[in-house]
Amino acid sequence: MNVPFLDLKAQLPQVREEIEQRFSRIIDNTAFVCRSEVQEFEERFAELHDVQYAVGLSSGTDGNHLAFLCCSIGEGYEVILPVYTFIATAEGISHSKAAPVFVDVDEKTFNIDISKIEEKMTSRTKAINPVHLFGQPSDMNQIRKIAEKHNILVIEDSAQAHCAEYRGKRVGGIGKVSSWSFYPGKNLGAWGEAGALTTNDEEIYRKALKLRDHGSEKKYYHDLIGFNYRMSEFQAAVLNVKMKYIEEWTEKRRLNAYRYNQRLSEIDSVIIPSVLDGVRHVYHLYVIRARERDKLQAYLKENGIGTGLHYPFPLHLTGAYSHLGLKKGDFPMAEKLADEILSLPMYAELTEEQIDYVCEKIKDFYKK
Ligand SMILES: *Cc1c(COP(=O)(O)O)cnc(C)c1O
C-alpha cells in the first residue's frame, strides 16, 4: 500500500469544477487582483473565525510581517516567540526590525512554554507571538494574563490552525491581530501563495489595507511607505470554494487523529500528541515522538509511507539566527523534540485502511 505524506490530488474531485467555473469568470472579467473574489474571501473568512476584519494577502509570511508593522512594533523593541516553529514566524519580527526573543516549548503541546515567558521579558518587550503549532491553540488565557500584566500585545500566528478553538473561541480573534497562511498544504490551502491578517481592531485593519497596497486605500494617495502584498483573485476563488468544505475536512482530520491515537497508544516506544483541555486541535500535522526516529522513518519509507519532520532544527540552531549567539543546550526541550518528532500522513481524504496500515507498520518496526 502507498500512503503519501500529503495528497493534494485526493481533494481535487470535490472542488475542481467549482473552482474552474470561478477561474473562468475571473478571466472573462479580466479582474485579477483584490476584486470581488478577495472581498468575498475577506468577509467569509472573518465570519468563519468570529472576528471582525480579515485582509487578504499574498502569503502568510507577508502576514507575519504586516502584523508587527500594523501594531507599530519595530526597531528597538523585542517580541517573544517559541523557538520551535516555522521560520516565517521569526522572519516577520526580524523584517519589522524588532528583535525576536526565543522561548522554549512545552513538552506535551509543542507550544510556547508559558512558565518561561516572563523571565525573557525586558523593558523593550512589546508583544508575545504565540504559534498554534500543528493546529493546536496555545494556552491563550495564560498568555493573555501575562500580556495584560505587562501591558504588551498578543499577536497570533494561526498559519496552521484554521478553525481551531480555544475554550469555545476560534483562534485568530483572541490576540490583537493574527496572521494566516493558505500555502497549498495548509488545512485551507490555495493553489499558489496566499495569506491573511485578522483583527477586531479597526485601526489595525485600516493600516493593513494600506500597507498591503503601497500605503494607499485610494489609488495614488500614498499615506505610508507600503508593499505589494495584494491577494490574487485566483487564489481567493480557490479559498472561497474550499471554505464550504473546511468544517467537514476539519472534522475528518480530527477523526483520523482519533484513529491514529487509538492504534498507536498501545506502542510503548511512541508518544501520541497530547491535547490541552478545552481546545479544538485541527491537526494540520499529526506529530508523534518516536524512539529511534530516523530508523523508523526509513522503515516506513521502505513500506511506501511518506512522513515529515516538523521541524528538524529549532530556530536558534539555524544559520539565519546564528547572529543571536545562542547555542545547543539553550532550549533543551525544543532540541529534544527536534530529535524525536515524526509527522505521519494527515489529510481529510486519508482512508481508515491507510491509517491502519501506517500503524501496523509502526508496530512491526518496534517488534523487530
Ligand atoms: C506556513 C507558515 C507560515 C508562512 O506562510 P507562507 O504562506 O508559507 O508564507 C508562517 N508561520 C507558520 C507557523 C507556518 O506554518
mmCIF file of C-alpha atoms and ligand atoms in Angstrom:
data_model
loop_
_atom_site.group_PDB
_atom_site.id
_atom_site.type_symbol
_atom_site.label_atom_id
_atom_site.label_comp_id
_atom_site.label_asym_id
_atom_site.label_seq_id
_atom_site.Cartn_x
_atom_site.Cartn_y
_atom_site.Cartn_z
ATOM 1 C CA MET A 1 0.000 0.000 0.000
ATOM 2 C CA ASN A 2 1.095 3.562 -0.677
ATOM 3 C CA VAL A 3 0.417 6.322 1.829
ATOM 4 C CA PRO A 4 1.856 9.644 0.673
ATOM 5 C CA PHE A 5 2.662 12.182 3.371
ATOM 6 C CA LEU A 6 0.412 14.714 1.639
ATOM 7 C CA ASP A 7 -2.020 14.000 -1.193
ATOM 8 C CA LEU A 8 -3.374 17.214 -2.695
ATOM 9 C CA LYS A 9 -4.779 15.294 -5.660
ATOM 10 C CA ALA A 10 -7.235 13.475 -3.415
ATOM 11 C CA GLN A 11 -9.099 16.741 -2.829
ATOM 12 C CA LEU A 12 -9.444 17.732 -6.495
ATOM 13 C CA PRO A 13 -12.643 15.865 -7.445
ATOM 14 C CA GLN A 14 -14.591 17.613 -4.700
ATOM 15 C CA VAL A 15 -13.654 21.172 -5.664
ATOM 16 C CA ARG A 16 -12.245 21.256 -9.184
ATOM 17 C CA GLU A 17 -15.393 22.074 -11.163
ATOM 18 C CA GLU A 18 -16.488 24.925 -8.923
ATOM 19 C CA ILE A 19 -13.010 26.408 -8.886
ATOM 20 C CA GLU A 20 -12.707 26.192 -12.656
ATOM 21 C CA GLN A 21 -16.033 28.000 -13.012
ATOM 22 C CA ARG A 22 -14.794 30.804 -10.823
ATOM 23 C CA PHE A 23 -11.491 30.903 -12.726
ATOM 24 C CA SER A 24 -13.424 31.297 -15.991
ATOM 25 C CA ARG A 25 -15.365 34.196 -14.547
ATOM 26 C CA ILE A 26 -12.157 35.914 -13.434
ATOM 27 C CA ILE A 27 -10.688 35.512 -16.911
ATOM 28 C CA ASP A 28 -13.866 36.822 -18.571
ATOM 29 C CA ASN A 29 -13.848 39.864 -16.308
ATOM 30 C CA THR A 30 -10.065 40.336 -16.601
ATOM 31 C CA ALA A 31 -10.067 41.476 -12.954
ATOM 32 C CA PHE A 32 -7.149 39.646 -11.394
ATOM 33 C CA VAL A 33 -6.108 41.308 -8.128
ATOM 34 C CA CYS A 34 -8.034 42.315 -4.999
ATOM 35 C CA ARG A 35 -11.505 42.478 -6.521
ATOM 36 C CA SER A 36 -14.789 40.648 -5.836
ATOM 37 C CA GLU A 37 -13.290 37.237 -5.025
ATOM 38 C CA VAL A 38 -10.920 38.791 -2.486
ATOM 39 C CA GLN A 39 -13.755 40.823 -0.964
ATOM 40 C CA GLU A 40 -15.895 37.708 -0.660
ATOM 41 C CA PHE A 41 -12.965 35.848 0.845
ATOM 42 C CA GLU A 42 -12.338 38.544 3.447
ATOM 43 C CA GLU A 43 -15.967 38.641 4.567
ATOM 44 C CA ARG A 44 -16.370 34.888 4.776
ATOM 45 C CA PHE A 45 -13.000 34.171 6.351
ATOM 46 C CA ALA A 46 -13.619 36.759 9.088
ATOM 47 C CA GLU A 47 -17.015 35.216 9.762
ATOM 48 C CA LEU A 48 -15.535 31.717 9.865
ATOM 49 C CA HIS A 49 -13.260 32.807 12.700
ATOM 50 C CA ASP A 50 -15.709 35.012 14.502
ATOM 51 C CA VAL A 51 -13.551 38.079 14.019
ATOM 52 C CA GLN A 52 -14.486 41.469 12.663
ATOM 53 C CA TYR A 53 -11.966 42.043 9.902
ATOM 54 C CA ALA A 54 -9.838 39.993 7.504
ATOM 55 C CA VAL A 55 -7.326 41.310 4.970
ATOM 56 C CA GLY A 56 -6.278 39.034 2.104
ATOM 57 C CA LEU A 57 -2.535 38.986 1.409
ATOM 58 C CA SER A 58 -0.110 37.373 -0.994
ATOM 59 C CA SER A 59 1.346 34.962 1.590
ATOM 60 C CA GLY A 60 1.389 34.017 5.243
ATOM 61 C CA THR A 61 4.906 35.377 5.607
ATOM 62 C CA ASP A 62 3.604 38.797 4.497
ATOM 63 C CA GLY A 63 1.014 38.402 7.227
ATOM 64 C CA ASN A 64 3.733 37.756 9.809
ATOM 65 C CA HIS A 65 5.490 40.911 8.644
ATOM 66 C CA LEU A 66 2.430 43.185 8.472
ATOM 67 C CA ALA A 67 1.150 42.071 11.880
ATOM 68 C CA PHE A 68 4.081 43.841 13.553
ATOM 69 C CA LEU A 69 4.072 46.882 11.285
ATOM 70 C CA CYS A 70 0.339 47.369 11.883
ATOM 71 C CA CYS A 71 0.987 47.380 15.642
ATOM 72 C CA SER A 72 3.904 49.821 15.221
ATOM 73 C CA ILE A 73 6.365 47.279 16.576
ATOM 74 C CA GLY A 74 9.789 47.830 15.059
ATOM 75 C CA GLU A 75 13.334 48.914 15.805
ATOM 76 C CA GLY A 76 14.292 48.958 19.471
ATOM 77 C CA TYR A 77 11.568 46.544 20.546
ATOM 78 C CA GLU A 78 11.565 42.848 21.374
ATOM 79 C CA VAL A 79 8.988 40.197 20.592
ATOM 80 C CA ILE A 80 8.719 36.865 22.395
ATOM 81 C CA LEU A 81 8.057 33.745 20.305
ATOM 82 C CA PRO A 82 8.519 29.988 20.598
ATOM 83 C CA VAL A 83 11.901 28.743 19.375
ATOM 84 C CA TYR A 84 10.174 25.751 17.818
ATOM 85 C CA THR A 85 8.119 26.920 14.813
ATOM 86 C CA PHE A 86 8.395 27.522 11.098
ATOM 87 C CA ILE A 87 10.954 30.248 10.421
ATOM 88 C CA ALA A 88 8.393 32.664 8.929
ATOM 89 C CA THR A 89 7.193 33.483 12.453
ATOM 90 C CA ALA A 90 10.622 34.859 13.342
ATOM 91 C CA GLU A 91 11.130 36.445 9.921
ATOM 92 C CA GLY A 92 8.020 38.562 10.437
ATOM 93 C CA ILE A 93 9.579 40.012 13.574
ATOM 94 C CA SER A 94 13.028 40.458 12.027
ATOM 95 C CA HIS A 95 11.670 42.159 8.888
ATOM 96 C CA SER A 96 9.794 44.644 11.058
ATOM 97 C CA LYS A 97 13.236 45.376 12.609
ATOM 98 C CA ALA A 98 12.189 44.260 16.077
ATOM 99 C CA ALA A 99 14.280 41.597 17.831
ATOM 100 C CA PRO A 100 12.945 38.056 18.160
ATOM 101 C CA VAL A 101 13.388 36.609 21.661
ATOM 102 C CA PHE A 102 13.055 32.850 21.751
ATOM 103 C CA VAL A 103 11.348 30.843 24.483
ATOM 104 C CA ASP A 104 11.477 27.059 24.857
ATOM 105 C CA VAL A 105 8.361 24.953 24.264
ATOM 106 C CA ASP A 106 6.131 22.720 26.342
ATOM 107 C CA GLU A 107 6.912 19.011 26.201
ATOM 108 C CA LYS A 108 3.265 17.971 25.827
ATOM 109 C CA THR A 109 1.791 20.505 23.409
ATOM 110 C CA PHE A 110 4.924 21.630 21.498
ATOM 111 C CA ASN A 111 3.625 25.191 22.015
ATOM 112 C CA ILE A 112 5.372 28.048 23.845
ATOM 113 C CA ASP A 113 6.206 27.173 27.472
ATOM 114 C CA ILE A 114 4.132 29.672 29.449
ATOM 115 C CA SER A 115 6.285 29.294 32.568
ATOM 116 C CA LYS A 116 9.346 30.555 30.683
ATOM 117 C CA ILE A 117 7.882 33.692 29.107
ATOM 118 C CA GLU A 118 8.271 36.211 31.913
ATOM 119 C CA GLU A 119 11.958 35.501 32.514
ATOM 120 C CA LYS A 120 12.634 36.587 28.907
ATOM 121 C CA MET A 121 10.846 39.909 29.201
ATOM 122 C CA THR A 122 12.658 43.263 29.346
ATOM 123 C CA SER A 123 11.548 46.885 29.237
ATOM 124 C CA ARG A 124 11.736 46.617 25.441
ATOM 125 C CA THR A 125 9.313 43.686 25.149
ATOM 126 C CA LYS A 126 6.318 44.795 23.092
ATOM 127 C CA ALA A 127 4.478 41.589 22.240
ATOM 128 C CA ILE A 128 4.141 37.844 22.609
ATOM 129 C CA ASN A 129 3.749 35.964 19.328
ATOM 130 C CA PRO A 130 2.352 32.509 20.128
ATOM 131 C CA VAL A 131 2.078 29.964 17.311
ATOM 132 C CA HIS A 132 -0.806 27.475 17.307
ATOM 133 C CA LEU A 133 1.601 24.769 16.246
ATOM 134 C CA PHE A 134 0.398 21.758 14.247
ATOM 135 C CA GLY A 135 -3.192 23.025 14.692
ATOM 136 C CA GLN A 136 -3.328 23.120 18.484
ATOM 137 C CA PRO A 137 -4.108 26.501 20.073
ATOM 138 C CA SER A 138 -1.570 27.856 22.543
ATOM 139 C CA ASP A 139 -2.806 28.414 26.089
ATOM 140 C CA MET A 140 -4.286 31.811 25.279
ATOM 141 C CA ASN A 141 -5.784 32.632 28.690
ATOM 142 C CA GLN A 142 -2.380 32.236 30.337
ATOM 143 C CA ILE A 143 -0.682 34.205 27.582
ATOM 144 C CA ARG A 144 -3.249 36.994 27.754
ATOM 145 C CA LYS A 145 -2.876 37.160 31.513
ATOM 146 C CA ILE A 146 0.885 37.702 31.200
ATOM 147 C CA ALA A 147 0.413 40.219 28.383
ATOM 148 C CA GLU A 148 -2.140 42.230 30.367
ATOM 149 C CA LYS A 149 0.059 42.244 33.450
ATOM 150 C CA HIS A 150 2.946 43.740 31.437
ATOM 151 C CA ASN A 151 0.790 45.828 29.134
ATOM 152 C CA ILE A 152 2.042 44.249 25.908
ATOM 153 C CA LEU A 153 0.258 42.836 22.843
ATOM 154 C CA VAL A 154 -0.538 39.270 21.814
ATOM 155 C CA ILE A 155 -0.046 38.568 18.124
ATOM 156 C CA GLU A 156 -1.166 35.129 16.953
ATOM 157 C CA ASP A 157 0.423 33.024 14.244
ATOM 158 C CA SER A 158 -2.543 30.921 13.117
ATOM 159 C CA ALA A 159 -0.966 29.644 9.893
ATOM 160 C CA GLN A 160 -1.528 26.013 10.944
ATOM 161 C CA ALA A 161 -4.794 26.432 12.826
ATOM 162 C CA HIS A 162 -7.758 27.180 10.548
ATOM 163 C CA CYS A 163 -10.972 26.644 12.567
ATOM 164 C CA ALA A 164 -9.077 25.685 15.743
ATOM 165 C CA GLU A 165 -10.723 26.742 19.009
ATOM 166 C CA TYR A 166 -9.576 27.708 22.462
ATOM 167 C CA ARG A 167 -12.320 27.330 25.092
ATOM 168 C CA GLY A 168 -15.056 27.704 22.510
ATOM 169 C CA LYS A 169 -13.457 30.691 20.772
ATOM 170 C CA ARG A 170 -11.854 30.408 17.350
ATOM 171 C CA VAL A 171 -8.217 31.412 17.100
ATOM 172 C CA GLY A 172 -7.373 34.496 15.059
ATOM 173 C CA GLY A 173 -9.522 36.891 17.082
ATOM 174 C CA ILE A 174 -8.127 36.240 20.556
ATOM 175 C CA GLY A 175 -4.976 38.356 20.243
ATOM 176 C CA LYS A 176 -4.706 41.889 18.852
ATOM 177 C CA VAL A 177 -4.025 40.591 15.355
ATOM 178 C CA SER A 178 -3.371 37.222 13.746
ATOM 179 C CA SER A 179 -1.502 36.090 10.651
ATOM 180 C CA TRP A 180 -2.703 33.226 8.443
ATOM 181 C CA SER A 181 -1.242 31.160 5.622
ATOM 182 C CA PHE A 182 -3.022 29.411 2.761
ATOM 183 C CA TYR A 183 0.034 27.707 1.330
ATOM 184 C CA PRO A 184 -1.256 24.684 -0.639
ATOM 185 C CA GLY A 185 -0.516 22.124 2.069
ATOM 186 C CA LYS A 186 -2.208 24.064 4.880
ATOM 187 C CA ASN A 187 -5.630 22.937 6.166
ATOM 188 C CA LEU A 188 -7.207 25.604 3.983
ATOM 189 C CA GLY A 189 -4.868 25.728 1.012
ATOM 190 C CA ALA A 190 -4.756 27.905 -2.107
ATOM 191 C CA TRP A 191 -3.414 26.776 -5.483
ATOM 192 C CA GLY A 192 -0.403 29.004 -5.093
ATOM 193 C CA GLU A 193 0.614 31.555 -2.482
ATOM 194 C CA ALA A 194 -1.872 33.341 -0.232
ATOM 195 C CA GLY A 195 -2.194 34.645 3.316
ATOM 196 C CA ALA A 196 -4.263 36.926 5.528
ATOM 197 C CA LEU A 197 -4.457 39.017 8.677
ATOM 198 C CA THR A 198 -7.448 39.057 11.010
ATOM 199 C CA THR A 199 -8.226 41.551 13.768
ATOM 200 C CA ASN A 200 -11.061 43.099 15.744
ATOM 201 C CA ASP A 201 -9.318 46.471 15.762
ATOM 202 C CA GLU A 202 -10.500 48.875 13.087
ATOM 203 C CA GLU A 203 -7.347 50.970 13.141
ATOM 204 C CA ILE A 204 -5.138 47.941 12.585
ATOM 205 C CA TYR A 205 -7.460 46.778 9.832
ATOM 206 C CA ARG A 206 -7.194 50.123 8.014
ATOM 207 C CA LYS A 207 -3.420 50.126 8.353
ATOM 208 C CA ALA A 208 -3.177 46.576 6.964
ATOM 209 C CA LEU A 209 -5.340 47.548 3.973
ATOM 210 C CA LYS A 210 -2.964 50.394 3.272
ATOM 211 C CA LEU A 211 0.307 48.576 3.846
ATOM 212 C CA ARG A 212 -0.600 45.693 1.533
ATOM 213 C CA ASP A 213 -1.132 48.156 -1.321
ATOM 214 C CA HIS A 214 1.698 50.713 -1.332
ATOM 215 C CA GLY A 215 0.393 52.620 1.647
ATOM 216 C CA SER A 216 -2.824 53.629 -0.038
ATOM 217 C CA GLU A 217 -6.504 52.823 0.315
ATOM 218 C CA LYS A 218 -7.306 55.125 -2.563
ATOM 219 C CA LYS A 219 -5.181 54.794 -5.671
ATOM 220 C CA TYR A 220 -2.171 57.183 -5.732
ATOM 221 C CA TYR A 221 -2.920 58.584 -2.263
ATOM 222 C CA HIS A 222 0.122 57.073 -0.551
ATOM 223 C CA ASP A 223 -0.124 57.789 3.178
ATOM 224 C CA LEU A 224 2.543 55.264 4.165
ATOM 225 C CA ILE A 225 5.513 53.509 2.613
ATOM 226 C CA GLY A 226 3.900 50.172 1.933
ATOM 227 C CA PHE A 227 4.320 46.961 -0.034
ATOM 228 C CA ASN A 228 2.722 44.945 -2.752
ATOM 229 C CA TYR A 229 1.228 42.214 -0.579
ATOM 230 C CA ARG A 230 -2.056 42.029 -2.518
ATOM 231 C CA MET A 231 -4.033 38.819 -2.918
ATOM 232 C CA SER A 232 -4.702 37.213 -6.287
ATOM 233 C CA GLU A 233 -8.324 36.771 -7.391
ATOM 234 C CA PHE A 234 -7.493 33.217 -8.473
ATOM 235 C CA GLN A 235 -6.250 32.292 -5.008
ATOM 236 C CA ALA A 236 -9.253 33.938 -3.341
ATOM 237 C CA ALA A 237 -11.530 31.943 -5.665
ATOM 238 C CA VAL A 238 -9.898 28.672 -4.616
ATOM 239 C CA LEU A 239 -10.309 29.592 -0.957
ATOM 240 C CA ASN A 240 -13.926 30.699 -1.431
ATOM 241 C CA VAL A 241 -14.824 27.298 -2.847
ATOM 242 C CA LYS A 242 -12.809 25.381 -0.258
ATOM 243 C CA MET A 243 -14.287 27.319 2.675
ATOM 244 C CA LYS A 244 -17.563 25.471 2.037
ATOM 245 C CA TYR A 245 -15.842 22.228 2.974
ATOM 246 C CA ILE A 246 -13.398 23.282 5.650
ATOM 247 C CA GLU A 247 -15.608 22.288 8.595
ATOM 248 C CA GLU A 248 -16.169 18.850 7.092
ATOM 249 C CA TRP A 249 -12.444 18.423 6.352
ATOM 250 C CA THR A 250 -11.506 19.567 9.842
ATOM 251 C CA GLU A 251 -13.806 17.006 11.445
ATOM 252 C CA LYS A 252 -12.310 14.351 9.194
ATOM 253 C CA ARG A 253 -8.791 15.288 10.300
ATOM 254 C CA ARG A 254 -9.903 15.007 13.910
ATOM 255 C CA LEU A 255 -11.407 11.573 13.297
ATOM 256 C CA ASN A 256 -8.197 10.477 11.592
ATOM 257 C CA ALA A 257 -6.190 11.667 14.603
ATOM 258 C CA TYR A 258 -8.530 9.762 16.902
ATOM 259 C CA ARG A 259 -7.988 6.582 14.909
ATOM 260 C CA TYR A 260 -4.206 7.058 14.960
ATOM 261 C CA ASN A 261 -4.355 7.709 18.725
ATOM 262 C CA GLN A 262 -6.277 4.527 19.426
ATOM 263 C CA ARG A 263 -3.919 2.346 17.451
ATOM 264 C CA LEU A 264 -0.648 3.969 18.479
ATOM 265 C CA SER A 265 -1.330 4.417 22.197
ATOM 266 C CA GLU A 266 -0.505 0.763 22.823
ATOM 267 C CA ILE A 267 3.039 1.153 21.477
ATOM 268 C CA ASP A 268 5.475 1.975 24.290
ATOM 269 C CA SER A 269 8.101 3.499 22.014
ATOM 270 C CA VAL A 270 5.704 6.087 20.607
ATOM 271 C CA ILE A 271 4.210 9.149 22.305
ATOM 272 C CA ILE A 272 0.983 10.325 20.695
ATOM 273 C CA PRO A 273 0.039 14.030 20.574
ATOM 274 C CA SER A 274 -1.485 15.408 23.764
ATOM 275 C CA VAL A 275 -4.254 17.941 23.657
ATOM 276 C CA LEU A 276 -4.814 20.771 26.115
ATOM 277 C CA ASP A 277 -8.146 20.744 27.978
ATOM 278 C CA GLY A 278 -10.836 22.741 26.221
ATOM 279 C CA VAL A 279 -9.165 23.172 22.850
ATOM 280 C CA ARG A 280 -10.183 22.025 19.400
ATOM 281 C CA HIS A 281 -6.988 20.729 17.789
ATOM 282 C CA VAL A 282 -7.329 20.745 13.992
ATOM 283 C CA TYR A 283 -4.332 18.531 13.221
ATOM 284 C CA HIS A 284 -2.605 20.426 10.463
ATOM 285 C CA LEU A 285 0.061 17.873 11.312
ATOM 286 C CA TYR A 286 -0.170 14.653 13.295
ATOM 287 C CA VAL A 287 3.161 14.562 15.090
ATOM 288 C CA ILE A 288 4.320 11.669 17.245
ATOM 289 C CA ARG A 289 7.505 11.304 19.269
ATOM 290 C CA ALA A 290 9.297 8.091 18.453
ATOM 291 C CA ARG A 291 12.241 6.100 19.757
ATOM 292 C CA GLU A 292 14.848 5.502 17.010
ATOM 293 C CA ARG A 293 13.063 8.089 14.916
ATOM 294 C CA ASP A 294 15.407 8.085 11.912
ATOM 295 C CA LYS A 295 15.317 4.304 11.575
ATOM 296 C CA LEU A 296 11.537 4.277 11.922
ATOM 297 C CA GLN A 297 11.246 6.937 9.240
ATOM 298 C CA ALA A 298 13.435 4.902 6.863
ATOM 299 C CA TYR A 299 11.441 1.733 7.583
ATOM 300 C CA LEU A 300 8.148 3.488 6.833
ATOM 301 C CA LYS A 301 9.592 4.855 3.611
ATOM 302 C CA GLU A 302 10.615 1.347 2.513
ATOM 303 C CA ASN A 303 6.999 0.372 3.068
ATOM 304 C CA GLY A 304 5.543 3.138 0.937
ATOM 305 C CA ILE A 305 4.681 5.537 3.754
ATOM 306 C CA GLY A 306 5.650 9.196 3.490
ATOM 307 C CA THR A 307 6.498 11.130 6.656
ATOM 308 C CA GLY A 308 7.951 14.549 7.503
ATOM 309 C CA LEU A 309 9.999 16.336 10.162
ATOM 310 C CA HIS A 310 8.414 19.450 11.613
ATOM 311 C CA TYR A 311 10.935 20.714 12.414
ATOM 312 C CA PRO A 312 14.423 19.200 12.363
ATOM 313 C CA PHE A 313 16.039 22.375 13.804
ATOM 314 C CA PRO A 314 14.781 24.772 16.478
ATOM 315 C CA LEU A 315 15.289 28.313 15.192
ATOM 316 C CA HIS A 316 18.273 29.139 17.428
ATOM 317 C CA LEU A 317 20.256 26.436 15.608
ATOM 318 C CA THR A 318 19.560 27.790 12.099
ATOM 319 C CA GLY A 319 22.130 29.807 10.164
ATOM 320 C CA ALA A 320 19.601 32.618 9.838
ATOM 321 C CA TYR A 321 19.588 33.217 13.595
ATOM 322 C CA SER A 322 23.180 32.299 14.363
ATOM 323 C CA HIS A 323 23.916 36.039 14.896
ATOM 324 C CA LEU A 324 21.988 35.829 18.179
ATOM 325 C CA GLY A 325 24.867 33.800 19.598
ATOM 326 C CA LEU A 326 22.631 31.082 21.017
ATOM 327 C CA LYS A 327 23.923 27.541 21.234
ATOM 328 C CA LYS A 328 22.983 23.930 21.658
ATOM 329 C CA GLY A 329 21.675 23.411 25.160
ATOM 330 C CA ASP A 330 19.916 26.788 25.393
ATOM 331 C CA PHE A 331 16.475 25.339 24.603
ATOM 332 C CA PRO A 332 16.653 21.740 25.803
ATOM 333 C CA MET A 333 13.027 20.804 25.208
ATOM 334 C CA ALA A 334 12.895 22.075 21.625
ATOM 335 C CA GLU A 335 16.199 20.316 20.919
ATOM 336 C CA LYS A 336 14.916 17.066 22.378
ATOM 337 C CA LEU A 337 11.665 17.260 20.422
ATOM 338 C CA ALA A 338 13.518 18.003 17.188
ATOM 339 C CA ASP A 339 15.303 14.651 17.565
ATOM 340 C CA GLU A 340 12.164 12.660 18.346
ATOM 341 C CA ILE A 341 9.327 14.089 16.267
ATOM 342 C CA LEU A 342 7.838 12.423 13.223
ATOM 343 C CA SER A 343 4.878 13.740 11.233
ATOM 344 C CA LEU A 344 2.618 10.980 9.914
ATOM 345 C CA PRO A 345 0.348 11.340 6.849
ATOM 346 C CA MET A 346 -2.613 13.582 7.736
ATOM 347 C CA TYR A 347 -5.343 14.940 5.457
ATOM 348 C CA ALA A 348 -9.114 14.704 5.256
ATOM 349 C CA GLU A 349 -9.090 12.127 2.443
ATOM 350 C CA LEU A 350 -6.862 9.639 4.277
ATOM 351 C CA THR A 351 -8.726 6.298 4.460
ATOM 352 C CA GLU A 352 -9.144 4.086 7.509
ATOM 353 C CA GLU A 353 -7.192 1.377 5.686
ATOM 354 C CA GLN A 354 -4.299 3.748 5.119
ATOM 355 C CA ILE A 355 -4.219 4.784 8.787
ATOM 356 C CA ASP A 356 -4.379 1.163 9.920
ATOM 357 C CA TYR A 357 -1.575 0.266 7.536
ATOM 358 C CA VAL A 358 0.671 3.046 8.874
ATOM 359 C CA CYS A 359 0.011 1.934 12.459
ATOM 360 C CA GLU A 360 0.657 -1.719 11.615
ATOM 361 C CA LYS A 361 3.999 -0.837 10.070
ATOM 362 C CA ILE A 362 4.998 1.213 13.119
ATOM 363 C CA LYS A 363 4.133 -1.780 15.316
ATOM 364 C CA ASP A 364 6.143 -4.106 13.041
ATOM 365 C CA PHE A 365 9.159 -1.829 13.314
ATOM 366 C CA TYR A 366 9.297 -1.963 17.091
ATOM 367 C CA LYS A 367 8.679 -5.738 17.173
ATOM 368 C CA LYS A 368 11.833 -6.402 15.166
HETATM 369 C C1 LIG B 1 3.256 28.186 6.680
HETATM 370 C C2 LIG B 1 3.586 29.024 7.848
HETATM 371 C C3 LIG B 1 3.879 30.393 7.744
HETATM 372 C C4 LIG B 1 4.134 31.099 6.448
HETATM 373 O O1 LIG B 1 3.179 31.020 5.491
HETATM 374 P P1 LIG B 1 3.504 31.141 3.934
HETATM 375 O O2 LIG B 1 2.124 31.280 3.364
HETATM 376 O O3 LIG B 1 4.184 29.895 3.506
HETATM 377 O O4 LIG B 1 4.319 32.350 3.708
HETATM 378 C C5 LIG B 1 4.057 31.123 8.903
HETATM 379 N N1 LIG B 1 4.000 30.548 10.113
HETATM 380 C C6 LIG B 1 3.767 29.233 10.261
HETATM 381 C C7 LIG B 1 3.717 28.649 11.643
HETATM 382 C C8 LIG B 1 3.567 28.418 9.141
HETATM 383 O O5 LIG B 1 3.351 27.123 9.302
#
